[in-house]
Structures are given as structure tokens and as C-alpha cells.
Amino acid sequence: MADNLFRAMQDFHRFAQAYREQFPDDVLTIKQPLAADQDVTAIVAELAALGRHDMLICENVDGIATPLVTNFFASRTRIGRLFDVDASGLFDAYQQRANAPIAPVYVPTGPILDQVIEGDAVDLAQLPMIRHFDTDRGPYITNAVIIAEDPVTGVANLSYHRSMRHARNALATSLHSRGHLWRMLQTAKARGDTLKVAMVIGAHPLFMLAAAARVPFGTDERTIAGGLFGAPLELVRTPRYGIGVPASAEFVLEGTIDPDAHAEEGPFGEFTGYSSDRSTNNVLRVDTMMRRNDAWLVDVVGGPYAEHLTLARLPREAEMSEKLKARFPSVTALHYPNSGTHFHCYVALNQTRDGEARQIMLAVLGLIDVVMISNLLVMVIVGGYETFVSRLRLHNHPDQPEWLSHVNASVLKVKLAMAIIGISSIHLLQIFLNVPQYTN
């Protein structure tokens, strides 16, 4: 079963067909007409209220000339089937494959090259997208995986970036100012260039999962995808910039991000359940639009719903589970519940001695403490020197910290106070947990 689902099929269409045949009760197909304005989100919300997380196929969404598929990642059981395990074995299976990356291979052609539209013929009105929440600025692409390749090494970075239509041939997007893609954009700016990118909209779930992987800068997530598939990810090169994209993707946009071009973007429904207009407000100018003849819109339900949360945090959970189990063999399970978005973590263990659960909590708090202290030291040293001694003259340097451009004595004082409060709170909690060890 596993070979049929994820090793032999890098094509989302073939995967979806096989999955529907093997697990028909886990797929809900809606043939009735739906509005492109929030109807899909409403159905997902109603299903979630009933405790259901069906993979949803909408065949008739108003204004969209393609079927829409969404909510795949809402079910851990469904994700586990990609690895031929149940939900309880998902983290170990994911880590085992993610830790064994396989380099991609280039193939001469693929379905994504069925239709290639270039230059002035590009019209993003032909790209299907829907509005998910009433507070969204407009229809959004929520499953936009941007691929950028290092011009020297060819190593790619993959990451998710919400995007909305800005002009006939341009999208407004947010790059996350502390992310790897932002770093690559600043490097391009330093050499006086734009950043060449490809945006993949819809591909096999294992490619999507690889794009969410937590890996160091300089790690090509396409090799992680190969590890998850158990076979090299098959790529074709985009026509203009030669960027490697999945040969069986649904839609791919090829273009450039100009570091100095900006456009308003947001608000957008976030994972916290609130809308936010915080954005880097970048513009992706589209030079080429590629699609397969039978393309589907593979959507990710955003906001506080299970699909968005699980897709983003499953690699984090798997990594944390591996590290905790290596240090504490008594740990049996770890889970980030939907109710806590990314901020709660439950740990289960077979306690072998008194106080072991407390030790695990202290270990996790210790990791947080080390990170906060390290951030504090960097901020005080760099920000203090910049404010009180001499300007560092890092403007436009690729390694310039995003926060340095607006730090001053007042901001530094507030950040310092907040960091000290956070660190002190952790130490106070650690003391509270260790109360039994103290004597009068």
C-alpha cells in the first residue's frame, strides 16, 4: 500500500485517485456549486465541528475552472498512510525518511510543461484562488511554495508564502523577515540583482510536507522530499531561469522578486485565529506561468484549522519527539494540540522514577532559557554597540539582522526588559518545580 501511495506516485492526480479508491470514506466530494468567497472554509469549519477532517474535493467552485482539493493535512491518520503507519508512528517514520535525503533528478518533460505562457501573455486572472476569511484582503494562494536557488551552488530553499494578486503579472507576498528566503533576497540585493524564483502551487503531499521541514540554511528541501518519497524527486527546469520544480506540479509561476519593490498585502487570517496585516510587502513579478492541462487547485485551509496547523508543526513535533526520546527513553509520545496552535506541547511518558516528569519539563524550559539568553546577549552586544559606540554600517548587507534597522536606546531598553522578564519567569518556574528539593 505504501509503495503505491508515495513511492511510485509523485503525481498528485494519481495519488488522489489511488487514495480515493482505497479510503473512499475519508474523502468528501462536493458536486454542488460553491462560492469562491469563504464557502470552502465554511464547509471545513462545519466538518471540524462534527469531529470530521475529510479530504475535500470541490468540483464546482464559482469562478474557478478547475476542481479544488483541500484539507488533506487535517488528519494525522491520513498523513500516516503516506508512510504506511498509523498516527502514533508518524513522527518516527517522518524523521527516519527526512534524515535520509535523496538528491533530485531532472527529467526531460512532465505534465507541468503542458501549457507554458510567457511575457505579456501572462494574466494572473487565469490563476485560480479563493477567499478564505471575511477579513482577508482578497482571494489568496495559501499553498504557495517558493523555490529559490543559490546562483553558485544550485542549492534551493523551499518555503511557504501567502500571496495575493497585485497586478496582471504580479503577486504581493510576505517573505518572513527572519526566514531563509528573506536572507537570499538580501544577498541578491547586495549584488545589485533581483531574486529569481519559482512558485509551486499544488504538488504531491510529500513535496508539500518537505517544504515545511525545519532544516538549516543551505539544506535543499527537495532532497528531503526525495527522502520522504524513498526515491529522487523528479524535476524539470523552468523555461527562463532554469529553476528545478516538480515535473508533475499543478501550477508553477516563474519570476523575480525585486528587493526594492513593495505592495500592500494583508490582512490575512492567521493561525492564531486573528487577522494580521504584518507583512514584508514584497512583489513577485511573474514572467512565466506554467500549468498542466488537467490542473487542480490544491488549497491549504489557513487560520486556526487543523490542516494549516498540522502541516506547519508536524516537522517540529517530529524533531522534538526525536530529541526528547533520545535524552529521556521513558518518553512515549508528544503532541502539539490544535487548541494551543503552536504554543502548547503535551508529553506522555512511562515514568521509571520519581520526579522524571519534572526533569523533562525542566529540560524543555532549559532549552527555551538558553535560546532566550543567547538572543538577549546578541541583542545587547550588537544593539548596544550600534546605539552607543559606532554605527556598524550593515545596511543592505545580507547578514544584517532585520531588527537592527529600527533599534535605538528606547527600543533596546524595552527589549532588554522584556527578555529579562521572560528569562526570570522561566527561572521562577524552574524553582517552583524544584520546590521539593528545598529545605526550610
Coordinates of C-alpha atoms in Angstrom, one line a residue, residues 47-431:
L47 CA -16.8 19.3 9.4
A48 CA -14.4 20.1 12.1
A49 CA -17.3 21.0 14.5
L50 CA -18.6 17.4 13.8
G51 CA -15.1 16.0 14.6
R52 CA -14.5 15.2 10.9
H53 CA -11.5 16.0 8.8
D54 CA -12.3 14.6 5.4
M55 CA -10.1 15.3 2.4
L56 CA -12.3 17.7 0.5
I57 CA -12.8 17.7 -3.3
C58 CA -14.9 20.6 -4.6
E59 CA -15.7 20.1 -8.3
N60 CA -17.7 23.3 -8.9
V61 CA -16.4 26.4 -7.3
D62 CA -17.7 29.6 -8.9
G63 CA -15.2 31.5 -11.0
I64 CA -12.6 28.6 -10.8
A65 CA -12.3 26.5 -13.9
T66 CA -10.5 23.7 -12.0
P67 CA -11.5 21.3 -9.2
L68 CA -10.3 22.3 -5.8
V69 CA -8.8 19.9 -3.3
T70 CA -8.2 20.9 0.3
N71 CA -7.9 19.7 4.0
F72 CA -5.6 16.8 3.2
F73 CA -3.3 17.6 6.2
A74 CA -6.1 17.9 8.7
S75 CA -5.9 14.2 9.5
R76 CA -2.8 12.7 11.1
T77 CA -4.2 9.2 10.2
R78 CA -4.3 10.3 6.6
I79 CA -0.8 11.6 6.7
G80 CA 0.4 8.4 8.4
R81 CA -0.9 6.4 5.5
L82 CA 1.6 8.1 3.3
F83 CA 4.3 6.3 5.4
D84 CA 2.3 3.1 5.9
V85 CA 2.0 3.8 9.6
D86 CA -0.8 4.8 12.0
A87 CA -0.8 8.2 13.6
S88 CA 1.2 7.0 16.6
G89 CA 4.1 6.0 14.3
L90 CA 4.1 9.2 12.2
F91 CA 6.9 11.1 13.9
D92 CA 9.4 8.2 13.8
A93 CA 8.5 7.4 10.2
Y94 CA 8.9 11.1 9.1
Q95 CA 12.2 11.5 10.9
Q96 CA 13.6 8.3 9.5
R97 CA 12.9 9.3 6.0
A98 CA 13.7 13.1 6.4
N99 CA 17.1 12.1 7.9
A100 CA 17.9 10.1 4.7
P101 CA 17.8 12.7 2.0
I102 CA 18.0 11.8 -1.7
A103 CA 19.2 14.2 -4.3
P104 CA 16.6 15.1 -7.0
V105 CA 16.9 14.1 -10.7
Y106 CA 16.0 16.1 -13.8
V107 CA 13.7 14.6 -16.4
P108 CA 13.2 15.9 -19.9
T109 CA 9.5 16.7 -19.5
G110 CA 6.4 16.4 -17.3
P111 CA 2.8 17.5 -17.0
I112 CA 3.7 20.9 -15.7
L113 CA 5.0 21.7 -19.1
D114 CA 1.7 21.1 -20.8
Q115 CA 1.0 24.8 -21.0
V116 CA 3.7 27.5 -20.8
I117 CA 2.6 31.1 -21.0
E118 CA 5.3 33.8 -21.1
G119 CA 5.9 37.5 -21.1
D120 CA 3.0 39.8 -21.9
A121 CA 0.6 36.9 -22.3
V122 CA 0.8 36.2 -18.6
D123 CA -2.5 37.1 -16.9
L124 CA -2.9 36.1 -13.2
A125 CA -6.7 36.4 -13.5
Q126 CA -6.4 32.9 -15.0
L127 CA -4.8 31.6 -11.8
P128 CA -7.5 30.1 -9.5
M129 CA -7.6 31.4 -5.9
I130 CA -10.3 31.7 -3.3
R131 CA -11.0 34.0 -0.3
H132 CA -10.8 32.1 3.0
F133 CA -11.9 34.6 5.6
D134 CA -14.1 37.7 5.7
T135 CA -11.1 39.8 6.9
D136 CA -8.8 38.7 4.2
R137 CA -7.8 41.5 1.8
G138 CA -9.0 39.4 -1.1
P139 CA -8.5 35.9 -2.6
Y140 CA -5.2 34.3 -1.6
I141 CA -3.0 31.5 -2.6
T142 CA -2.4 29.6 0.6
N143 CA -0.3 26.8 -0.8
A144 CA 2.4 28.8 -2.5
V145 CA 5.8 27.1 -2.1
I146 CA 8.5 29.5 -3.4
I147 CA 11.7 27.9 -4.6
A148 CA 14.9 30.0 -4.9
E149 CA 18.3 28.5 -5.9
D150 CA 21.7 29.8 -4.9
P151 CA 23.3 31.0 -8.2
V152 CA 26.6 29.5 -7.3
T153 CA 25.8 26.2 -5.6
G154 CA 22.4 25.5 -7.1
V155 CA 21.1 24.6 -3.6
A156 CA 17.5 25.6 -3.3
N157 CA 15.4 26.9 -0.4
L158 CA 11.7 26.0 -0.2
S159 CA 9.2 27.9 1.9
Y160 CA 5.5 28.8 2.1
H161 CA 4.4 32.3 1.5
R162 CA 0.9 33.6 1.3
S163 CA 0.2 35.5 -1.9
M164 CA -2.5 37.6 -3.5
R165 CA -3.0 39.1 -6.9
H166 CA -1.5 42.6 -7.2
A167 CA -1.4 43.2 -10.9
R168 CA -1.9 41.3 -14.2
N169 CA 1.5 39.8 -13.9
A170 CA 2.5 40.4 -10.2
L171 CA 1.7 39.0 -6.8
A172 CA 2.0 40.7 -3.4
T173 CA 3.5 38.3 -0.9
S174 CA 5.2 38.2 2.6
L175 CA 8.6 36.6 2.9
H176 CA 9.0 36.4 6.8
S177 CA 11.8 38.8 7.7
R178 CA 13.8 36.2 9.6
G179 CA 13.4 33.4 7.1
H180 CA 15.8 31.8 4.7
L181 CA 14.2 33.3 1.6
W182 CA 14.5 36.8 3.0
R183 CA 18.2 36.1 3.6
M184 CA 18.6 35.1 -0.1
L185 CA 16.7 38.2 -1.2
Q186 CA 19.1 40.4 0.8
T187 CA 22.1 38.6 -0.7
A188 CA 20.6 39.3 -4.2
K189 CA 20.2 43.0 -3.2
A190 CA 23.8 43.2 -2.1
R191 CA 25.0 42.1 -5.5
G192 CA 22.5 44.5 -7.2
D193 CA 20.3 41.8 -8.5
T194 CA 16.7 40.5 -8.2
L195 CA 15.9 37.1 -6.8
K196 CA 14.9 34.6 -9.4
V197 CA 12.2 32.3 -8.0
A198 CA 9.6 29.7 -8.9
M199 CA 6.3 29.4 -7.1
V200 CA 4.8 25.9 -6.9
I201 CA 1.0 25.8 -6.4
G202 CA 0.0 22.3 -5.8
A203 CA 2.0 19.1 -5.8
H204 CA 2.2 15.7 -4.1
P205 CA 1.6 15.9 -0.3
L206 CA 5.1 14.6 0.4
F207 CA 6.6 17.5 -1.5
M208 CA 4.3 19.9 0.5
L209 CA 5.5 18.3 3.7
A210 CA 9.1 18.6 2.7
A211 CA 8.6 22.3 2.0
A212 CA 7.6 22.7 5.7
A213 CA 10.7 20.9 7.0
R214 CA 12.8 22.6 9.7
V215 CA 16.3 22.5 8.3
P216 CA 19.4 24.7 8.5
F217 CA 20.1 27.3 5.9
G218 CA 21.8 25.7 2.9
T219 CA 19.8 22.5 3.1
D220 CA 17.8 21.8 -0.1
E221 CA 14.3 20.7 0.9
R222 CA 14.0 18.9 -2.5
T223 CA 16.4 16.3 -1.1
I224 CA 14.1 16.0 1.9
A225 CA 11.2 15.3 -0.5
G226 CA 13.3 12.6 -2.0
G227 CA 13.9 11.0 1.4
L228 CA 10.2 11.1 2.1
F229 CA 9.4 9.5 -1.3
G230 CA 12.1 7.0 -0.9
A231 CA 13.2 8.0 -4.5
P232 CA 14.6 11.1 -6.2
L233 CA 12.2 13.9 -6.6
E234 CA 11.6 14.3 -10.4
L235 CA 12.2 17.9 -11.6
V236 CA 12.0 19.9 -14.8
R237 CA 13.7 23.3 -15.3
T238 CA 11.6 26.4 -15.7
P239 CA 11.9 28.0 -19.1
R240 CA 13.6 31.3 -18.3
Y241 CA 15.7 30.8 -15.1
G242 CA 16.1 27.1 -15.1
I243 CA 14.8 26.5 -11.6
G244 CA 14.1 22.9 -10.7
V245 CA 10.4 22.3 -10.0
P246 CA 8.3 19.1 -9.6
A247 CA 7.6 17.7 -13.0
S248 CA 4.1 16.8 -12.0
A249 CA 3.1 20.0 -10.2
E250 CA -0.3 21.6 -10.9
F251 CA 0.7 25.3 -11.4
V252 CA 4.2 27.0 -11.4
L253 CA 4.9 30.7 -11.6
E254 CA 8.4 31.7 -12.6
G255 CA 9.6 35.3 -12.0
T256 CA 11.7 37.7 -9.9
I257 CA 11.4 39.5 -6.6
D258 CA 12.9 43.0 -6.6
P259 CA 14.2 43.8 -3.1
D260 CA 13.1 47.5 -3.6
A261 CA 9.6 46.8 -5.0
H262 CA 6.7 46.7 -2.5
A263 CA 2.9 46.5 -2.5
E264 CA 0.3 46.4 0.2
E265 CA -0.6 42.9 1.3
G266 CA -2.9 41.7 4.1
P267 CA -4.7 41.5 6.4
F268 CA -4.9 37.7 6.3
G269 CA -6.4 35.1 8.6
E270 CA -3.5 33.7 10.7
F271 CA -3.0 30.5 12.8
T272 CA -3.8 32.3 16.0
G273 CA -7.4 32.8 14.9
Y274 CA -6.8 36.6 14.3
S275 CA -6.2 38.5 11.1
S276 CA -2.8 40.2 10.7
D277 CA -1.5 42.7 8.2
R278 CA 2.1 42.3 9.3
S279 CA 4.0 41.6 6.1
T280 CA 7.2 42.3 4.3
N281 CA 5.0 43.5 1.4
N282 CA 7.2 42.1 -1.4
V283 CA 6.2 41.9 -5.1
L284 CA 6.8 38.8 -7.2
R285 CA 6.8 39.8 -10.9
V286 CA 5.7 36.8 -13.0
D287 CA 7.5 36.2 -16.2
T288 CA 6.2 32.6 -16.9
M289 CA 3.0 30.8 -16.0
M290 CA 3.1 27.0 -16.3
R291 CA 0.3 24.5 -15.7
R292 CA -0.8 21.0 -16.6
N293 CA -3.8 20.6 -18.8
D294 CA -5.9 18.9 -16.1
A295 CA -4.7 21.2 -13.2
W296 CA -6.4 21.2 -9.8
L297 CA -6.2 24.0 -7.3
V298 CA -4.6 22.3 -4.3
D299 CA -5.5 24.5 -1.4
V300 CA -4.4 24.7 2.3
V301 CA -7.1 25.8 4.7
G302 CA -5.4 28.6 6.7
G303 CA -6.2 30.2 10.0
P304 CA -6.7 28.1 13.2
Y305 CA -7.8 25.0 11.3
A306 CA -6.2 21.6 11.6
E307 CA -4.7 21.4 8.1
H308 CA -2.7 24.6 8.4
L309 CA -1.6 23.9 11.9
T310 CA -0.6 20.3 11.3
L311 CA 1.3 21.0 8.1
A312 CA 3.4 23.6 9.8
R313 CA 4.1 21.9 13.1
L314 CA 4.4 18.2 12.2
P315 CA 8.1 18.5 11.3
R316 CA 8.6 20.4 14.6
E317 CA 6.8 17.8 16.6
A318 CA 8.8 15.0 14.9
E319 CA 12.1 16.8 15.6
M320 CA 11.2 17.5 19.2
S321 CA 10.0 13.9 19.7
E322 CA 13.3 12.5 18.4
K323 CA 15.4 14.8 20.7
L324 CA 13.3 14.1 23.8
K325 CA 13.2 10.4 23.3
A326 CA 17.0 10.3 22.8
R327 CA 17.5 12.1 26.1
F328 CA 14.6 10.5 28.0
P329 CA 13.9 7.0 26.8
S330 CA 10.7 6.9 29.0
V331 CA 9.0 9.5 26.7
T332 CA 6.4 7.6 24.7
A333 CA 4.6 10.4 22.8
L334 CA 4.5 14.1 22.1
H335 CA 1.7 16.2 20.7
Y336 CA 1.0 19.9 19.9
P337 CA -2.8 20.2 20.2
N338 CA -4.9 22.3 17.9
S339 CA -6.2 24.2 20.8
G340 CA -2.8 25.6 21.6
T341 CA -1.8 26.3 17.9
H342 CA 2.0 26.2 18.2
F343 CA 2.3 27.2 21.8
H344 CA 1.3 24.0 23.8
C345 CA 3.1 20.7 24.0
Y346 CA 1.9 17.6 25.7
V347 CA 4.4 14.9 26.6
A348 CA 3.5 11.3 27.6
L349 CA 5.9 9.0 29.4
N350 CA 6.2 5.8 31.4
Q351 CA 7.8 7.3 34.5
T352 CA 10.5 5.0 35.8
R353 CA 11.5 7.1 38.9
D354 CA 10.0 9.8 41.0
G355 CA 10.4 13.3 39.6
E356 CA 11.2 12.2 36.0
A357 CA 8.3 14.2 34.5
R358 CA 9.6 17.3 36.3
Q359 CA 13.1 16.7 34.9
I360 CA 11.6 16.6 31.3
M361 CA 9.8 19.9 31.9
L362 CA 13.0 21.4 33.3
A363 CA 14.9 20.2 30.2
V364 CA 12.4 21.8 27.8
L365 CA 12.4 25.0 29.9
G366 CA 16.2 24.9 29.8
L367 CA 16.3 24.8 26.1
I368 CA 14.0 27.8 25.9
D369 CA 16.1 29.6 28.5
V370 CA 19.3 29.0 26.5
V371 CA 17.7 30.4 23.4
M372 CA 16.3 33.5 25.1
I373 CA 19.6 34.2 26.9
S374 CA 21.5 33.8 23.6
N375 CA 19.1 36.2 21.8
L376 CA 19.4 38.7 24.7
L377 CA 23.2 38.6 24.6
V378 CA 23.3 39.2 20.8
M379 CA 20.8 42.0 21.0
V380 CA 22.6 43.8 23.9
I381 CA 26.0 43.4 22.3
V382 CA 25.1 44.4 18.8
G383 CA 22.4 46.8 19.6
G384 CA 24.4 48.5 22.4
Y385 CA 27.4 48.9 20.2
E386 CA 25.3 50.3 17.3
T387 CA 23.5 52.7 19.7
F388 CA 26.2 53.9 22.0
V389 CA 29.6 53.4 20.3
S390 CA 29.5 53.4 16.5
R391 CA 27.3 52.7 13.5
L392 CA 28.0 49.2 12.1
R393 CA 27.2 50.2 8.5
L394 CA 25.5 46.9 7.7
H395 CA 22.8 48.5 5.5
N396 CA 22.0 46.1 2.6
H397 CA 24.4 43.5 3.9
P398 CA 22.9 40.0 3.5
D399 CA 23.6 39.2 7.2
Q400 CA 22.1 42.4 8.7
P401 CA 19.6 41.5 11.5
E402 CA 16.1 42.7 10.5
W403 CA 15.6 44.4 13.9
L404 CA 18.8 46.4 13.7
S405 CA 17.5 49.0 11.3
H406 CA 15.0 50.3 13.9
V407 CA 16.8 49.8 17.1
N408 CA 17.6 52.7 19.4
A409 CA 18.2 53.3 23.1
S410 CA 14.5 53.3 23.9
V411 CA 13.7 50.2 21.9
L412 CA 16.8 48.5 23.3
K413 CA 15.6 49.2 26.8
V414 CA 12.1 47.8 26.2
K415 CA 13.5 44.7 24.5
L416 CA 16.0 44.2 27.3
A417 CA 13.3 44.5 29.9
M418 CA 11.0 42.0 28.1
A419 CA 13.9 39.5 27.7
I420 CA 14.8 39.7 31.4
I421 CA 11.1 39.2 32.4
G422 CA 10.9 36.2 30.2
I423 CA 14.1 34.7 31.5
S424 CA 13.2 35.4 35.1
S425 CA 9.8 33.8 34.6
I426 CA 11.4 30.6 33.3
H427 CA 13.8 30.6 36.3
L428 CA 10.9 31.2 38.7
L429 CA 9.0 28.3 37.2
Q430 CA 12.1 26.1 37.4
I431 CA 12.4 27.0 41.1

